Amino acid sequence: MYCGSKILETPAIVRYSENAGDKNSLFLCLECTKKLNSNIWKPESFNEDFADQKVDLINCKDGSIVSGVRIQDFWDGFEDLTKRLKSKNGESLLLKLNDWPSGEDFKTMMPSRYDDFIKNLPLSQYCNPEGNLNLASRLPNFFVQPDLGPKLYSVYGQTSVKEHGTTNLHLDVADVVNVLVYVGVPKGNGNNHRAAILKKIEEEIDESTKKRLKNSNETPGALWHIFSTKDTDKIREFLQKVNEELGQESPEYDPLLDQICYLDKNMRQRLCEECGIQCCSILQFLGDTFLIPAGTLRQMQSIYSCIQVSEDFVSPEHIAQSFHLTHELRHQSKDEINYEDKFQIKNIIYHSVKDAVGTLRLHEENAHQKV
């Protein structure tokens, strides 16, 4: 379990509520996914099932959208650099298949994968859609159910020492469980910088993670940068300052809620020097499961090609933070108000309290009858 600025060695399953008062906690569950059917999470398996489906991809080097790509073309380049799509100047694209498919589409299109993922989630009372401590399950069926996932995120690994973010700096209204289900080490002539990339990672991680990195049985996948929740406003102001220095007008959108920036090493260093804000770097290995509290500010860089599956949930411990974030969204654009509606936090709170009060009254009635 990661808490604050260090990783604590804990059993595979940690009681989520024990450190819920610390808003800067990120919970890391080890060995929680050993029972997953690894064969159905491989690129070859997705290719076999969905080869001809067309999707839109994100080029993480510049944020541009590559539309109408056959999904087979994406998976063919997942581990073979020679088969990756290229830009007009011949440079390999750093592609990401984002949120495909999600919600009910995931369950409908991939029933075996859905069942495999849900039944092997840690802390099922929180992470499972029907879990007793997942307050989203308290929303009555006559409501439009929020799209909590699962969501599939697949992204190519780095091919150079230049730092390219594959998930921009952002935060979420709900808690998130994120599982790294597959890591592909790219092959091909363009992978000459692998040793240099790993060396750069070692400069950021703690000693316990370095030991895992040197273990031949461990496969690193993604490097996360986690920021303290209390620094969110300062980071937002810092990004606005940088924007003004570039001669750009202050945008109407929110740089954190809209996920439009990634803080590279130079920017993280400047943030530390000017604002006294440091992040914690955490390396996610194959099979690692992250439980991320609502409002946690983070970004990610894929080291090797990664397939991650995430599921949102609403915990009692962080419902206040979820409510606070939805209130912030009121002041954002129309599109972001739709983001608020997706989770229906107020309705979830109302019906959770209603269920709790009903249970207490029933308990009192039963107690009186016994007397």
mmCIF file of C-alpha atoms in Angstrom:
data_model
loop_
_atom_site.group_PDB
_atom_site.id
_atom_site.type_symbol
_atom_site.label_atom_id
_atom_site.label_comp_id
_atom_site.label_asym_id
_atom_site.label_seq_id
_atom_site.Cartn_x
_atom_site.Cartn_y
_atom_site.Cartn_z
ATOM 1 C CA MET A 1 0.000 0.000 0.000
ATOM 2 C CA TYR A 2 1.265 3.466 -0.893
ATOM 3 C CA CYS A 3 0.471 6.088 1.681
ATOM 4 C CA GLY A 4 1.770 9.635 1.547
ATOM 5 C CA SER A 5 5.255 9.432 0.057
ATOM 6 C CA LYS A 6 6.243 5.829 0.656
ATOM 7 C CA ILE A 7 5.180 2.302 -0.165
ATOM 8 C CA LEU A 8 4.244 0.088 2.757
ATOM 9 C CA GLU A 9 4.559 -3.696 2.529
ATOM 10 C CA THR A 10 1.099 -5.114 3.270
ATOM 11 C CA PRO A 11 -0.899 -8.271 2.618
ATOM 12 C CA ALA A 12 -2.583 -8.664 -0.764
ATOM 13 C CA ILE A 13 -5.843 -7.173 0.499
ATOM 14 C CA VAL A 14 -5.921 -4.082 2.694
ATOM 15 C CA ARG A 15 -9.018 -2.798 4.429
ATOM 16 C CA TYR A 16 -9.752 0.311 2.399
ATOM 17 C CA SER A 17 -11.222 2.189 5.333
ATOM 18 C CA GLU A 18 -8.222 1.892 7.671
ATOM 19 C CA ASN A 19 -6.424 4.855 6.100
ATOM 20 C CA ALA A 20 -9.394 6.563 4.497
ATOM 21 C CA GLY A 21 -8.794 9.706 6.540
ATOM 22 C CA ASP A 22 -5.559 10.245 4.631
ATOM 23 C CA LYS A 23 -6.634 11.787 1.320
ATOM 24 C CA ASN A 24 -3.135 11.255 -0.090
ATOM 25 C CA SER A 25 -3.289 7.466 0.043
ATOM 26 C CA LEU A 26 -3.083 5.230 -2.982
ATOM 27 C CA PHE A 27 -3.630 1.563 -2.258
ATOM 28 C CA LEU A 28 -1.535 -1.003 -4.084
ATOM 29 C CA CYS A 29 -2.743 -4.593 -3.946
ATOM 30 C CA LEU A 30 -0.150 -7.162 -4.947
ATOM 31 C CA GLU A 31 -0.913 -10.609 -6.333
ATOM 32 C CA CYS A 32 -4.637 -9.887 -6.505
ATOM 33 C CA THR A 33 -4.890 -10.827 -10.162
ATOM 34 C CA LYS A 34 -3.068 -14.158 -10.278
ATOM 35 C CA LYS A 35 -6.374 -15.932 -10.874
ATOM 36 C CA LEU A 36 -7.145 -13.911 -14.002
ATOM 37 C CA ASN A 37 -7.294 -15.928 -17.213
ATOM 38 C CA SER A 38 -4.192 -14.382 -18.803
ATOM 39 C CA ASN A 39 -4.951 -15.852 -22.241
ATOM 40 C CA ILE A 40 -8.036 -13.679 -22.830
ATOM 41 C CA TRP A 41 -6.173 -10.436 -22.026
ATOM 42 C CA LYS A 42 -3.458 -10.857 -24.669
ATOM 43 C CA PRO A 43 -3.365 -8.720 -27.862
ATOM 44 C CA GLU A 44 -3.712 -11.888 -29.957
ATOM 45 C CA SER A 45 -6.993 -12.680 -28.217
ATOM 46 C CA PHE A 46 -8.425 -9.200 -28.888
ATOM 47 C CA ASN A 47 -7.250 -9.444 -32.483
ATOM 48 C CA GLU A 48 -8.993 -12.771 -32.909
ATOM 49 C CA ASP A 49 -12.286 -11.420 -31.582
ATOM 50 C CA PHE A 50 -12.365 -7.878 -32.992
ATOM 51 C CA ALA A 51 -9.837 -7.670 -35.856
ATOM 52 C CA ASP A 52 -12.033 -5.803 -38.335
ATOM 53 C CA GLN A 53 -13.623 -3.348 -35.918
ATOM 54 C CA LYS A 54 -12.686 0.286 -36.584
ATOM 55 C CA VAL A 55 -11.741 2.608 -33.730
ATOM 56 C CA ASP A 56 -10.358 6.084 -33.058
ATOM 57 C CA LEU A 57 -6.886 6.242 -31.512
ATOM 58 C CA ILE A 58 -4.960 8.977 -29.697
ATOM 59 C CA ASN A 59 -1.387 9.809 -30.672
ATOM 60 C CA CYS A 60 0.118 10.524 -27.251
ATOM 61 C CA LYS A 61 2.994 12.517 -28.747
ATOM 62 C CA ASP A 62 0.744 15.406 -29.743
ATOM 63 C CA GLY A 63 -2.774 14.511 -28.568
ATOM 64 C CA SER A 64 -4.140 14.236 -32.102
ATOM 65 C CA ILE A 65 -6.896 11.770 -33.026
ATOM 66 C CA VAL A 66 -6.236 9.064 -35.592
ATOM 67 C CA SER A 67 -9.687 8.087 -36.854
ATOM 68 C CA GLY A 68 -11.102 4.946 -38.443
ATOM 69 C CA VAL A 69 -8.203 2.610 -37.769
ATOM 70 C CA ARG A 70 -8.747 -1.143 -37.969
ATOM 71 C CA ILE A 71 -8.185 -2.445 -34.495
ATOM 72 C CA GLN A 72 -5.962 -5.209 -35.898
ATOM 73 C CA ASP A 73 -3.518 -2.545 -37.105
ATOM 74 C CA PHE A 74 -3.292 -1.239 -33.550
ATOM 75 C CA TRP A 75 -2.719 -4.642 -31.971
ATOM 76 C CA ASP A 76 -0.202 -5.699 -34.647
ATOM 77 C CA GLY A 77 2.040 -2.824 -33.542
ATOM 78 C CA PHE A 78 1.534 -3.397 -29.822
ATOM 79 C CA GLU A 79 4.777 -5.371 -29.441
ATOM 80 C CA ASP A 80 6.272 -5.152 -32.938
ATOM 81 C CA LEU A 81 7.699 -1.686 -33.599
ATOM 82 C CA THR A 82 8.106 -2.378 -37.307
ATOM 83 C CA LYS A 83 4.310 -2.684 -37.682
ATOM 84 C CA ARG A 84 3.374 0.553 -35.955
ATOM 85 C CA LEU A 85 1.564 3.272 -37.855
ATOM 86 C CA LYS A 86 3.761 6.207 -38.818
ATOM 87 C CA SER A 87 3.337 9.945 -39.228
ATOM 88 C CA LYS A 88 3.927 11.817 -42.491
ATOM 89 C CA ASN A 89 7.590 12.302 -41.564
ATOM 90 C CA GLY A 90 8.061 8.586 -40.939
ATOM 91 C CA GLU A 91 8.040 8.717 -37.133
ATOM 92 C CA SER A 92 6.274 5.897 -35.276
ATOM 93 C CA LEU A 93 3.087 6.991 -33.535
ATOM 94 C CA LEU A 94 2.656 6.447 -29.799
ATOM 95 C CA LEU A 95 -0.940 5.230 -29.933
ATOM 96 C CA LYS A 96 -3.540 4.775 -27.225
ATOM 97 C CA LEU A 97 -6.839 2.920 -27.486
ATOM 98 C CA ASN A 98 -8.827 4.806 -24.883
ATOM 99 C CA ASP A 99 -11.957 3.632 -23.086
ATOM 100 C CA TRP A 100 -12.777 0.785 -25.494
ATOM 101 C CA PRO A 101 -15.348 -0.517 -24.930
ATOM 102 C CA SER A 102 -16.789 0.826 -21.691
ATOM 103 C CA GLY A 103 -19.777 0.265 -19.432
ATOM 104 C CA GLU A 104 -22.515 -1.963 -20.784
ATOM 105 C CA ASP A 105 -20.677 -2.275 -24.111
ATOM 106 C CA PHE A 106 -17.812 -3.990 -22.306
ATOM 107 C CA LYS A 107 -20.154 -6.458 -20.629
ATOM 108 C CA THR A 108 -22.043 -7.132 -23.874
ATOM 109 C CA MET A 109 -19.058 -7.375 -26.209
ATOM 110 C CA MET A 110 -16.712 -9.189 -23.823
ATOM 111 C CA PRO A 111 -18.816 -11.248 -21.397
ATOM 112 C CA SER A 112 -16.025 -13.711 -20.527
ATOM 113 C CA ARG A 113 -13.548 -10.896 -19.894
ATOM 114 C CA TYR A 114 -16.120 -8.981 -17.855
ATOM 115 C CA ASP A 115 -16.805 -11.981 -15.623
ATOM 116 C CA ASP A 116 -13.089 -12.745 -15.265
ATOM 117 C CA PHE A 117 -12.316 -9.167 -14.251
ATOM 118 C CA ILE A 118 -15.210 -8.621 -11.831
ATOM 119 C CA LYS A 119 -14.844 -11.919 -9.949
ATOM 120 C CA ASN A 120 -11.112 -11.341 -9.363
ATOM 121 C CA LEU A 121 -11.264 -7.753 -8.130
ATOM 122 C CA PRO A 122 -9.815 -7.170 -4.641
ATOM 123 C CA LEU A 123 -12.047 -5.699 -1.941
ATOM 124 C CA SER A 124 -15.162 -6.783 -3.787
ATOM 125 C CA GLN A 125 -17.409 -5.106 -1.208
ATOM 126 C CA TYR A 126 -16.076 -1.804 -2.602
ATOM 127 C CA CYS A 127 -14.993 -2.528 -6.186
ATOM 128 C CA ASN A 128 -17.765 -4.852 -7.342
ATOM 129 C CA PRO A 129 -20.694 -2.990 -8.966
ATOM 130 C CA GLU A 130 -23.022 -4.768 -6.531
ATOM 131 C CA GLY A 131 -20.726 -4.443 -3.507
ATOM 132 C CA ASN A 132 -22.334 -3.429 -0.195
ATOM 133 C CA LEU A 133 -19.797 -0.627 0.320
ATOM 134 C CA ASN A 134 -20.030 0.617 -3.259
ATOM 135 C CA LEU A 135 -22.636 3.330 -2.744
ATOM 136 C CA ALA A 136 -23.376 3.419 -6.472
ATOM 137 C CA SER A 137 -25.196 0.112 -5.956
ATOM 138 C CA ARG A 138 -27.753 1.987 -3.791
ATOM 139 C CA LEU A 139 -29.131 3.859 -6.786
ATOM 140 C CA PRO A 140 -32.576 2.390 -7.662
ATOM 141 C CA ASN A 141 -33.008 0.671 -11.013
ATOM 142 C CA PHE A 142 -35.487 3.266 -12.276
ATOM 143 C CA PHE A 143 -32.594 5.764 -12.483
ATOM 144 C CA VAL A 144 -30.296 5.829 -15.500
ATOM 145 C CA GLN A 145 -27.360 3.921 -14.086
ATOM 146 C CA PRO A 146 -23.983 5.741 -14.091
ATOM 147 C CA ASP A 147 -21.325 4.398 -16.444
ATOM 148 C CA LEU A 148 -18.795 3.092 -13.937
ATOM 149 C CA GLY A 149 -17.078 0.701 -16.326
ATOM 150 C CA PRO A 150 -15.216 -1.485 -16.731
ATOM 151 C CA LYS A 151 -13.108 0.486 -19.188
ATOM 152 C CA LEU A 152 -10.193 -0.841 -21.215
ATOM 153 C CA TYR A 153 -7.083 1.298 -21.747
ATOM 154 C CA SER A 154 -4.387 0.034 -24.088
ATOM 155 C CA VAL A 155 -1.308 2.044 -25.019
ATOM 156 C CA TYR A 156 2.014 1.545 -26.769
ATOM 157 C CA GLY A 157 5.276 1.539 -24.849
ATOM 158 C CA GLN A 158 7.984 4.190 -25.163
ATOM 159 C CA THR A 159 10.642 3.899 -27.875
ATOM 160 C CA SER A 160 12.878 6.803 -26.878
ATOM 161 C CA VAL A 161 14.268 8.481 -23.776
ATOM 162 C CA LYS A 162 12.105 11.552 -24.445
ATOM 163 C CA GLU A 163 9.289 11.580 -21.938
ATOM 164 C CA HIS A 164 5.830 11.258 -23.473
ATOM 165 C CA GLY A 165 2.851 11.089 -21.143
ATOM 166 C CA THR A 166 0.222 8.531 -22.061
ATOM 167 C CA THR A 167 -2.378 9.674 -19.507
ATOM 168 C CA ASN A 168 -2.439 13.405 -18.800
ATOM 169 C CA LEU A 169 -2.691 15.006 -15.382
ATOM 170 C CA HIS A 170 -6.229 14.538 -14.076
ATOM 171 C CA LEU A 171 -8.513 13.600 -11.214
ATOM 172 C CA ASP A 172 -11.794 11.696 -11.009
ATOM 173 C CA VAL A 173 -15.056 12.307 -9.162
ATOM 174 C CA ALA A 174 -15.292 8.664 -8.057
ATOM 175 C CA ASP A 175 -12.827 6.166 -6.623
ATOM 176 C CA VAL A 176 -11.087 3.976 -9.210
ATOM 177 C CA VAL A 177 -9.648 0.464 -9.239
ATOM 178 C CA ASN A 178 -7.031 0.033 -11.985
ATOM 179 C CA VAL A 179 -5.562 -3.362 -12.922
ATOM 180 C CA LEU A 180 -2.569 -3.878 -15.210
ATOM 181 C CA VAL A 181 -3.628 -7.107 -16.940
ATOM 182 C CA TYR A 182 -0.993 -7.320 -19.686
ATOM 183 C CA VAL A 183 2.453 -5.893 -20.425
ATOM 184 C CA GLY A 184 4.096 -6.269 -23.838
ATOM 185 C CA VAL A 185 7.814 -5.582 -24.262
ATOM 186 C CA PRO A 186 8.201 -4.090 -27.765
ATOM 187 C CA LYS A 187 10.499 -5.796 -30.252
ATOM 188 C CA GLY A 188 12.213 -4.187 -33.238
ATOM 189 C CA ASN A 189 15.069 -1.910 -34.201
ATOM 190 C CA GLY A 190 13.512 1.139 -32.596
ATOM 191 C CA ASN A 191 13.856 -0.225 -29.073
ATOM 192 C CA ASN A 192 17.540 0.628 -28.578
ATOM 193 C CA HIS A 193 16.731 3.086 -25.796
ATOM 194 C CA ARG A 194 15.206 0.504 -23.435
ATOM 195 C CA ALA A 195 18.142 0.482 -20.994
ATOM 196 C CA ALA A 196 18.215 4.287 -20.901
ATOM 197 C CA ILE A 197 14.476 4.446 -20.217
ATOM 198 C CA LEU A 198 14.772 2.016 -17.305
ATOM 199 C CA LYS A 199 17.740 3.961 -15.945
ATOM 200 C CA LYS A 200 15.641 7.133 -15.924
ATOM 201 C CA ILE A 201 12.935 5.336 -13.992
ATOM 202 C CA GLU A 202 15.395 4.247 -11.299
ATOM 203 C CA GLU A 203 16.079 7.920 -10.558
ATOM 204 C CA GLU A 204 12.460 8.392 -9.465
ATOM 205 C CA ILE A 205 11.457 5.250 -7.568
ATOM 206 C CA ASP A 206 12.162 4.094 -4.006
ATOM 207 C CA GLU A 207 14.380 1.207 -2.929
ATOM 208 C CA SER A 208 11.627 -1.386 -2.552
ATOM 209 C CA THR A 209 10.462 -0.697 -6.125
ATOM 210 C CA LYS A 210 14.049 -0.900 -7.406
ATOM 211 C CA LYS A 211 14.240 -4.412 -5.965
ATOM 212 C CA ARG A 212 11.096 -5.381 -7.865
ATOM 213 C CA LEU A 213 12.517 -3.802 -11.026
ATOM 214 C CA LYS A 214 15.638 -5.979 -10.773
ATOM 215 C CA ASN A 215 13.569 -9.128 -10.212
ATOM 216 C CA SER A 216 13.414 -11.068 -13.489
ATOM 217 C CA ASN A 217 9.965 -12.396 -12.536
ATOM 218 C CA GLU A 218 8.509 -8.869 -12.378
ATOM 219 C CA THR A 219 7.497 -6.958 -15.514
ATOM 220 C CA PRO A 220 7.211 -3.157 -15.198
ATOM 221 C CA GLY A 221 4.480 -1.507 -17.206
ATOM 222 C CA ALA A 222 3.584 2.070 -16.274
ATOM 223 C CA LEU A 223 5.083 4.899 -14.233
ATOM 224 C CA TRP A 224 2.572 6.948 -12.252
ATOM 225 C CA HIS A 225 3.099 10.395 -10.709
ATOM 226 C CA ILE A 226 0.762 10.951 -7.755
ATOM 227 C CA PHE A 227 0.215 14.404 -6.228
ATOM 228 C CA SER A 228 -1.241 15.311 -2.845
ATOM 229 C CA THR A 229 -4.899 16.311 -2.914
ATOM 230 C CA LYS A 230 -4.134 19.392 -0.811
ATOM 231 C CA ASP A 231 -1.895 20.733 -3.607
ATOM 232 C CA THR A 232 -4.554 20.580 -6.329
ATOM 233 C CA ASP A 233 -5.411 24.307 -6.291
ATOM 234 C CA LYS A 234 -1.740 25.312 -6.265
ATOM 235 C CA ILE A 235 -1.036 23.064 -9.244
ATOM 236 C CA ARG A 236 -3.991 24.539 -11.119
ATOM 237 C CA GLU A 237 -2.629 28.056 -10.469
ATOM 238 C CA PHE A 238 0.840 26.948 -11.583
ATOM 239 C CA LEU A 239 -0.531 25.639 -14.885
ATOM 240 C CA GLN A 240 -2.412 28.898 -15.463
ATOM 241 C CA LYS A 241 0.801 30.828 -14.816
ATOM 242 C CA VAL A 242 2.701 28.720 -17.352
ATOM 243 C CA ASN A 243 -0.100 29.236 -19.847
ATOM 244 C CA GLU A 244 0.154 33.015 -19.462
ATOM 245 C CA GLU A 245 3.938 32.916 -19.879
ATOM 246 C CA LEU A 246 3.396 31.266 -23.242
ATOM 247 C CA GLY A 247 1.324 34.282 -24.262
ATOM 248 C CA GLN A 248 -1.947 32.410 -24.181
ATOM 249 C CA GLU A 249 -5.124 33.786 -22.645
ATOM 250 C CA SER A 250 -6.443 32.051 -19.565
ATOM 251 C CA PRO A 251 -8.661 29.251 -20.887
ATOM 252 C CA GLU A 252 -12.271 28.828 -19.866
ATOM 253 C CA TYR A 253 -11.695 25.127 -19.348
ATOM 254 C CA ASP A 254 -10.025 23.540 -16.347
ATOM 255 C CA PRO A 255 -6.590 22.008 -17.183
ATOM 256 C CA LEU A 256 -7.083 19.245 -14.628
ATOM 257 C CA LEU A 257 -10.685 18.263 -15.291
ATOM 258 C CA ASP A 258 -10.137 18.355 -19.063
ATOM 259 C CA GLN A 259 -6.874 16.356 -18.962
ATOM 260 C CA ILE A 260 -4.975 18.624 -21.359
ATOM 261 C CA CYS A 261 -1.438 18.604 -19.942
ATOM 262 C CA TYR A 262 1.329 16.284 -18.784
ATOM 263 C CA LEU A 263 4.072 17.484 -16.437
ATOM 264 C CA ASP A 264 7.424 16.229 -17.756
ATOM 265 C CA LYS A 265 10.575 16.090 -15.641
ATOM 266 C CA ASN A 266 11.455 19.757 -16.223
ATOM 267 C CA MET A 267 7.955 20.912 -15.316
ATOM 268 C CA ARG A 268 7.868 18.714 -12.213
ATOM 269 C CA GLN A 269 11.221 20.185 -11.165
ATOM 270 C CA ARG A 270 9.952 23.723 -11.680
ATOM 271 C CA LEU A 271 6.780 22.913 -9.726
ATOM 272 C CA CYS A 272 8.963 21.727 -6.856
ATOM 273 C CA GLU A 273 11.258 24.771 -6.919
ATOM 274 C CA GLU A 274 8.552 27.427 -7.262
ATOM 275 C CA CYS A 275 5.711 25.912 -5.261
ATOM 276 C CA GLY A 276 7.404 23.362 -3.001
ATOM 277 C CA ILE A 277 5.225 20.605 -4.475
ATOM 278 C CA GLN A 278 6.619 17.132 -5.061
ATOM 279 C CA CYS A 279 4.944 14.084 -6.501
ATOM 280 C CA CYS A 280 5.430 10.455 -5.634
ATOM 281 C CA SER A 281 6.529 8.194 -8.493
ATOM 282 C CA ILE A 282 5.080 4.685 -8.420
ATOM 283 C CA LEU A 283 5.870 1.930 -10.898
ATOM 284 C CA GLN A 284 2.973 -0.388 -11.735
ATOM 285 C CA PHE A 285 4.030 -3.944 -12.547
ATOM 286 C CA LEU A 286 2.081 -6.643 -14.362
ATOM 287 C CA GLY A 287 -0.750 -7.785 -12.103
ATOM 288 C CA ASP A 288 -0.605 -4.765 -9.777
ATOM 289 C CA THR A 289 -3.976 -3.328 -8.773
ATOM 290 C CA PHE A 290 -4.257 0.331 -7.771
ATOM 291 C CA LEU A 291 -7.177 1.611 -5.698
ATOM 292 C CA ILE A 292 -7.275 5.370 -6.199
ATOM 293 C CA PRO A 293 -9.448 7.568 -3.936
ATOM 294 C CA ALA A 294 -11.716 10.192 -5.494
ATOM 295 C CA GLY A 295 -9.959 13.485 -6.193
ATOM 296 C CA THR A 296 -6.453 12.010 -6.371
ATOM 297 C CA LEU A 297 -4.405 14.001 -8.887
ATOM 298 C CA ARG A 298 -2.198 11.804 -11.073
ATOM 299 C CA GLN A 299 -0.666 11.216 -14.491
ATOM 300 C CA MET A 300 0.867 8.180 -16.165
ATOM 301 C CA GLN A 301 3.598 7.241 -18.613
ATOM 302 C CA SER A 302 3.668 3.803 -20.223
ATOM 303 C CA ILE A 303 7.115 2.217 -20.138
ATOM 304 C CA TYR A 304 6.183 -0.882 -22.082
ATOM 305 C CA SER A 305 2.963 -1.524 -23.953
ATOM 306 C CA CYS A 306 0.162 -1.834 -21.397
ATOM 307 C CA ILE A 307 -3.385 -3.130 -21.205
ATOM 308 C CA GLN A 308 -5.199 -1.800 -18.145
ATOM 309 C CA VAL A 309 -8.766 -2.301 -16.998
ATOM 310 C CA SER A 310 -10.409 0.143 -14.610
ATOM 311 C CA GLU A 311 -13.705 0.284 -12.756
ATOM 312 C CA ASP A 312 -15.139 3.301 -10.914
ATOM 313 C CA PHE A 313 -16.838 2.949 -7.539
ATOM 314 C CA VAL A 314 -18.186 5.283 -4.878
ATOM 315 C CA SER A 315 -16.888 4.591 -1.373
ATOM 316 C CA PRO A 316 -18.427 5.873 1.885
ATOM 317 C CA GLU A 317 -14.967 7.065 2.959
ATOM 318 C CA HIS A 318 -14.538 9.443 0.000
ATOM 319 C CA ILE A 319 -18.143 10.428 -0.785
ATOM 320 C CA ALA A 320 -17.550 13.908 0.682
ATOM 321 C CA GLN A 321 -14.685 14.459 -1.767
ATOM 322 C CA SER A 322 -16.886 13.216 -4.614
ATOM 323 C CA PHE A 323 -19.600 15.685 -3.624
ATOM 324 C CA HIS A 324 -17.089 18.543 -3.440
ATOM 325 C CA LEU A 325 -15.802 17.768 -6.944
ATOM 326 C CA THR A 326 -19.292 17.643 -8.453
ATOM 327 C CA HIS A 327 -19.941 21.060 -6.928
ATOM 328 C CA GLU A 328 -16.804 22.368 -8.677
ATOM 329 C CA LEU A 329 -18.064 21.014 -11.975
ATOM 330 C CA ARG A 330 -21.066 23.332 -11.828
ATOM 331 C CA HIS A 331 -18.754 26.202 -12.732
ATOM 332 C CA GLN A 332 -17.347 24.427 -15.781
ATOM 333 C CA SER A 333 -18.571 24.114 -19.351
ATOM 334 C CA LYS A 334 -21.812 22.436 -20.419
ATOM 335 C CA ASP A 335 -19.937 19.288 -21.415
ATOM 336 C CA GLU A 336 -18.463 18.957 -17.934
ATOM 337 C CA ILE A 337 -21.894 19.331 -16.315
ATOM 338 C CA ASN A 338 -22.762 16.174 -18.240
ATOM 339 C CA TYR A 339 -19.753 14.576 -16.543
ATOM 340 C CA GLU A 340 -21.319 15.419 -13.200
ATOM 341 C CA ASP A 341 -24.636 13.876 -14.257
ATOM 342 C CA LYS A 342 -22.870 10.664 -15.236
ATOM 343 C CA PHE A 343 -22.137 9.791 -11.610
ATOM 344 C CA GLN A 344 -25.289 11.266 -10.011
ATOM 345 C CA ILE A 345 -23.463 11.711 -6.718
ATOM 346 C CA LYS A 346 -26.328 13.600 -5.060
ATOM 347 C CA ASN A 347 -28.807 10.867 -5.915
ATOM 348 C CA ILE A 348 -26.359 8.243 -4.667
ATOM 349 C CA ILE A 349 -25.967 10.086 -1.343
ATOM 350 C CA TYR A 350 -29.721 10.492 -0.928
ATOM 351 C CA HIS A 351 -30.557 6.834 -1.527
ATOM 352 C CA SER A 352 -27.595 5.604 0.560
ATOM 353 C CA VAL A 353 -28.828 7.628 3.534
ATOM 354 C CA LYS A 354 -32.399 6.502 2.872
ATOM 355 C CA ASP A 355 -31.304 2.834 2.909
ATOM 356 C CA ALA A 356 -29.274 3.361 6.083
ATOM 357 C CA VAL A 357 -32.167 5.045 7.901
ATOM 358 C CA GLY A 358 -34.533 2.280 6.764
ATOM 359 C CA THR A 359 -32.171 -0.383 8.081
ATOM 360 C CA LEU A 360 -31.834 1.369 11.455
ATOM 361 C CA ARG A 361 -35.629 1.703 11.817
ATOM 362 C CA LEU A 362 -36.100 -1.960 10.970
ATOM 363 C CA HIS A 363 -33.479 -2.879 13.565
ATOM 364 C CA GLU A 364 -35.255 -0.756 16.188
ATOM 365 C CA GLU A 365 -38.625 -2.340 15.370
ATOM 366 C CA ASN A 366 -37.159 -5.836 15.671
ATOM 367 C CA ALA A 367 -35.551 -4.893 18.995
ATOM 368 C CA HIS A 368 -38.865 -3.625 20.383
ATOM 369 C CA GLN A 369 -40.674 -6.778 19.271
ATOM 370 C CA LYS A 370 -38.165 -8.941 21.146
ATOM 371 C CA VAL A 371 -38.740 -6.914 24.304
#
